XYZ file of C-alpha atoms in Angstrom:
332
model
C 0.731 -15.805 -1.292
C -1.978 -18.703 -1.938
C -5.018 -16.976 -2.412
C -8.030 -18.972 -1.601
C -11.232 -18.184 -4.114
C -13.268 -15.607 -2.830
C -17.012 -16.225 -3.211
C -20.136 -13.948 -2.823
C -23.034 -16.493 -2.974
C -22.673 -18.587 -5.919
C -20.315 -16.133 -7.711
C -16.748 -16.599 -7.703
C -14.484 -13.430 -8.020
C -11.889 -13.630 -10.651
C -9.307 -11.949 -8.233
C -9.324 -10.763 -4.625
C -8.877 -7.079 -5.618
C -12.107 -5.232 -5.763
C -13.051 -1.687 -6.715
C -15.045 0.118 -3.913
C -18.182 1.926 -4.912
C -17.629 5.863 -4.977
C -20.239 8.249 -5.756
C -19.485 10.229 -8.959
C -16.508 8.002 -9.893
C -17.687 4.380 -10.463
C -19.767 4.917 -13.204
C -20.394 2.197 -16.030
C -17.160 3.539 -18.063
C -14.913 3.246 -15.102
C -16.241 0.139 -13.895
C -15.842 -1.655 -17.147
C -12.255 -0.405 -17.400
C -11.302 -1.492 -14.003
C -12.952 -5.153 -14.703
C -10.712 -5.138 -17.814
C -7.607 -4.272 -15.815
C -7.888 -6.812 -13.129
C -10.657 -6.121 -10.578
C -12.506 -9.191 -9.515
C -15.450 -7.250 -8.750
C -16.608 -3.667 -9.292
C -19.563 -1.848 -7.278
C -21.656 0.691 -8.831
C -21.986 4.097 -7.271
C -24.752 4.109 -4.663
C -28.483 4.742 -5.811
C -31.003 6.176 -3.617
C -33.493 3.661 -2.120
C -36.306 6.341 -2.896
C -37.318 4.874 -6.308
C -39.489 7.852 -6.906
C -36.234 9.638 -7.725
C -35.144 7.330 -10.152
C -36.425 9.035 -13.069
C -33.656 11.949 -12.929
C -30.874 11.391 -15.668
C -28.232 10.861 -12.869
C -30.195 7.772 -11.639
C -30.800 6.313 -14.961
C -27.203 6.478 -15.681
C -26.187 4.846 -12.236
C -28.669 1.854 -13.096
C -27.309 1.306 -16.531
C -25.275 -1.818 -16.703
C -25.166 -2.201 -20.515
C -22.415 -4.681 -21.388
C -21.277 -5.133 -17.998
C -19.510 -8.292 -17.061
C -20.943 -10.537 -14.282
C -21.343 -10.494 -11.365
C -22.980 -7.037 -11.422
C -23.199 -5.454 -8.074
C -25.152 -2.562 -7.220
C -25.046 -0.573 -3.984
C -28.259 1.143 -2.408
C -28.375 3.619 0.094
C -31.348 4.693 2.448
C -32.430 4.580 6.116
C -35.956 2.943 5.764
C -36.163 -0.970 5.524
C -39.251 -1.040 3.424
C -37.891 1.419 0.819
C -34.693 -0.409 0.886
C -36.400 -3.706 0.172
C -38.320 -2.155 -2.583
C -35.003 -0.586 -4.302
C -33.433 -3.971 -4.038
C -36.334 -5.641 -5.708
C -36.237 -3.243 -8.506
C -32.613 -3.479 -8.909
C -32.929 -7.332 -9.307
C -35.530 -6.712 -12.053
C -33.037 -4.294 -13.753
C -30.245 -6.992 -13.892
C -28.274 -6.658 -10.770
C -26.865 -9.753 -9.381
C -25.500 -8.672 -6.092
C -27.196 -6.059 -3.954
C -24.560 -3.969 -1.810
C -26.054 -1.903 1.243
C -24.071 1.335 2.119
C -23.542 1.857 5.690
C -20.078 3.245 5.230
C -20.625 6.655 3.386
C -19.589 9.533 5.681
C -21.001 12.394 3.427
C -23.083 14.722 5.471
C -25.978 14.704 2.870
C -26.431 11.031 3.301
C -25.775 10.750 7.194
C -28.286 13.611 7.556
C -30.928 11.419 5.860
C -29.955 8.701 8.580
C -28.237 6.724 6.011
C -24.815 5.724 5.036
C -22.453 5.316 8.284
C -25.144 7.253 10.523
C -27.189 3.990 10.340
C -24.307 2.406 12.517
C -25.602 4.270 15.440
C -28.753 2.372 15.416
C -28.001 -1.346 15.605
C -31.764 -2.269 15.748
C -32.443 -0.433 12.666
C -29.428 -1.997 11.075
C -30.871 -5.501 11.693
C -34.339 -4.404 10.412
C -32.918 -2.959 7.124
C -30.405 -6.059 6.444
C -33.209 -8.597 7.012
C -35.930 -6.726 4.872
C -33.273 -6.535 1.889
C -32.116 -10.141 2.189
C -35.616 -11.421 2.252
C -36.862 -9.025 -0.641
C -34.473 -10.634 -3.265
C -33.050 -14.038 -4.534
C -29.677 -12.549 -4.941
C -26.589 -12.440 -2.495
C -26.709 -9.154 -0.412
C -23.531 -7.718 0.752
C -22.722 -4.744 3.243
C -20.105 -1.869 3.478
C -19.394 -0.464 6.826
C -16.890 1.732 8.788
C -15.426 0.508 12.153
C -17.998 2.805 13.856
C -19.442 6.215 14.344
C -16.616 7.610 16.270
C -13.569 6.369 18.380
C -15.764 6.125 21.479
C -18.388 4.050 19.571
C -16.565 1.575 17.595
C -19.320 -0.973 16.969
C -18.182 -2.529 13.767
C -17.937 -5.841 15.544
C -21.568 -5.792 16.750
C -22.770 -4.640 13.410
C -20.814 -7.547 11.723
C -22.457 -10.098 13.847
C -25.741 -8.612 13.130
C -24.979 -8.767 9.386
C -23.840 -12.352 9.460
C -27.194 -13.438 11.345
C -29.345 -11.404 8.886
C -27.836 -13.440 5.981
C -25.519 -11.008 4.516
C -23.086 -12.894 2.183
C -19.907 -10.803 2.672
C -18.761 -7.518 4.393
C -16.653 -4.813 3.356
C -15.027 -2.615 6.275
C -13.335 0.697 5.845
C -10.636 1.036 8.601
C -11.929 4.377 9.681
C -14.972 5.786 11.995
C -17.567 8.015 10.274
C -16.229 11.107 12.279
C -12.639 10.627 10.517
C -14.182 10.993 7.255
C -10.896 10.340 5.048
C -8.412 11.969 7.493
C -5.685 10.408 9.672
C -4.719 6.790 8.799
C -7.121 3.576 8.362
C -6.404 0.972 11.232
C -6.710 -2.557 10.469
C -7.005 -4.018 13.911
C -10.854 -3.707 13.969
C -10.955 -5.345 10.481
C -8.795 -8.420 11.844
C -11.056 -8.561 14.794
C -14.361 -8.721 12.712
C -12.759 -11.147 10.395
C -11.979 -13.565 13.609
C -15.490 -12.928 14.893
C -17.627 -14.058 11.696
C -17.633 -16.725 8.970
C -18.711 -14.713 5.784
C -15.928 -13.163 3.652
C -14.472 -9.973 4.914
C -13.137 -7.297 2.475
C -10.595 -4.670 3.877
C -10.806 -1.137 2.545
C -9.098 2.028 3.254
C -5.717 3.458 2.232
C -4.631 0.507 0.406
C -2.477 2.066 -2.449
C 0.265 -0.313 -3.524
C 0.764 -4.031 -4.179
C 2.808 -4.203 -0.996
C 0.281 -2.430 1.182
C -2.405 -4.868 -0.177
C -0.359 -7.749 0.943
C 0.437 -6.555 4.238
C -3.341 -5.728 5.048
C -4.359 -9.065 3.848
C -1.692 -10.608 6.229
C -2.591 -8.450 9.193
C -6.263 -8.875 8.873
C -6.818 -12.315 7.466
C -9.448 -10.747 5.098
C -10.463 -12.571 2.083
C -10.000 -9.545 -0.415
C -8.997 -6.036 -0.707
C -11.210 -3.074 -1.747
C -9.649 -0.254 -3.456
C -11.169 3.172 -3.802
C -9.252 6.498 -4.226
C -6.043 4.671 -5.268
C -7.934 3.619 -8.439
C -8.791 7.277 -9.482
C -6.343 7.890 -12.364
C -4.613 4.497 -11.920
C -6.945 1.811 -12.966
C -4.179 -0.674 -13.631
C -3.491 -0.925 -9.861
C -5.911 -3.855 -9.776
C -3.502 -5.827 -12.005
C -0.490 -4.856 -10.170
C -1.905 -5.955 -6.948
C -3.584 -9.063 -8.191
C -0.087 -10.080 -9.941
C 1.856 -9.334 -6.703
C -0.262 -11.322 -4.591
C -0.077 -14.380 -7.008
C 3.496 -14.454 -7.822
C 5.464 -12.204 -5.410
C 6.789 -9.990 -8.298
C 5.944 -6.486 -8.886
C 4.963 -5.499 -12.447
C 7.139 -2.931 -14.178
C 5.355 0.467 -14.212
C 3.043 1.153 -17.306
C 4.727 3.080 -20.043
C 3.588 6.489 -20.867
C 2.518 5.149 -24.244
C 0.338 2.768 -22.667
C -1.193 4.956 -20.054
C -2.132 7.411 -22.983
C -3.886 4.691 -24.854
C -5.795 3.723 -21.525
C -6.655 7.374 -20.986
C -7.886 7.937 -24.382
C -10.006 4.638 -24.159
C -11.499 5.989 -20.975
C -12.236 9.417 -22.590
C -13.922 7.990 -25.405
C -15.946 5.589 -22.962
C -17.009 8.887 -21.067
C -17.998 10.770 -24.372
C -20.160 7.956 -25.552
C -21.876 7.048 -22.247
C -22.640 10.738 -21.154
C -22.968 12.457 -24.496
C -20.769 15.195 -25.425
C -21.645 18.075 -23.244
C -21.789 16.031 -20.101
C -19.008 13.622 -21.137
C -16.526 16.495 -21.482
C -17.210 17.886 -18.099
C -16.864 14.449 -16.334
C -13.520 13.967 -18.242
C -11.851 16.869 -16.561
C -11.733 15.040 -13.161
C -10.494 11.938 -14.503
C -7.797 13.526 -16.559
C -6.745 15.379 -13.545
C -6.207 12.256 -11.692
C -4.318 10.354 -14.481
C -1.977 13.240 -15.041
C -1.433 14.345 -11.178
C 2.044 12.578 -11.027
C 3.422 13.717 -14.339
C 5.500 16.730 -15.028
C 3.846 19.755 -16.381
C 0.412 18.375 -15.253
C -0.735 21.555 -13.328
C -0.611 23.901 -16.319
C -1.984 21.363 -18.808
C -4.863 20.794 -16.413
C -5.882 24.416 -16.226
C -5.856 24.633 -19.974
C -7.761 21.466 -20.478
C -10.343 22.375 -18.053
C -11.287 24.994 -20.477
C -11.908 22.757 -23.538
C -15.455 22.265 -24.482
C -15.507 19.454 -27.170
C -14.369 15.768 -27.118
C -12.140 16.111 -30.189
C -10.053 19.139 -28.469
C -9.933 16.959 -25.311
C -8.474 13.756 -27.201
C -5.916 15.982 -29.466
C -4.767 17.966 -26.169
C -4.204 14.550 -24.308
C -2.184 13.426 -27.233
C 0.040 16.519 -27.638
C 0.477 16.323 -23.823
C 1.850 12.743 -23.928
C 3.957 13.395 -27.178
C 5.835 16.152 -25.414
C 6.460 14.086 -22.321
C 7.756 11.373 -24.577
C 9.946 13.779 -26.283
C 11.345 15.076 -23.077
C 9.697 18.375 -23.465
C 8.080 18.524 -20.234
C 10.882 16.905 -18.218
C 10.471 17.488 -14.486
């Protein structure tokens, strides 16, 4: 499939496969790994627009872009135009190169603060926030939305038009409403309609978990790129797989166990370094769970792994697990 080059402002994406921002997942170590494994763009986990809360350890870690490849995209969330503009300005000073606005997060604690996908119910406020942020920075601003609040209120198309008129440079659309959360199946007709209606790049998001599915969604929607969220958890090489398939029509062979182990060990090391031993060990547990979920013997191993308290033990246990897998000890 011939892929036109996708641009956001002056930035040209290396591939049309993008890592979606996910709270508690797309931290610096994971973003760097996904970039190395073929993601054309990675978006940081969302940062609150309330800059008074930025002194917490969590916010400081979320705002850290040390050594990150360009373009650096930072997602902000909030429901107040002035605060969002201020957060965008501060992020620009901290090295962000693209500001992404979250109007897609369905989490209760975000929606209860009239942020995330709750904003889609108030089109006037959406326009005010988008314009305030676009005018606050000299950077391209992008937006992530859902198809609407609920089945009866699918206003993704109106929001998309407001976004384009406000100067938004690219729009990511998750093919579900807010009330669906992550249940049911994503639908792509709404994304296709949005792509038809506006002239800025559109990124299709939701349930894209294989190279074949990525191609089908791109063909169905006419979108400029696909955005991968949950399917990248424990499988950061999905970006290369999709990218290669879109370019050549060929499926890459499944990664060998040896190679998967080396990627996982590299990821563990990066988590331990970035978060420090105590926090790094805890955060590594969920990632390890995702990497191993399809492998034989993973359930038992995970229970034991979650008891481990030091980085060295985590690394050794992973090594032993893969050695036993390779020797056929854990055959399904």
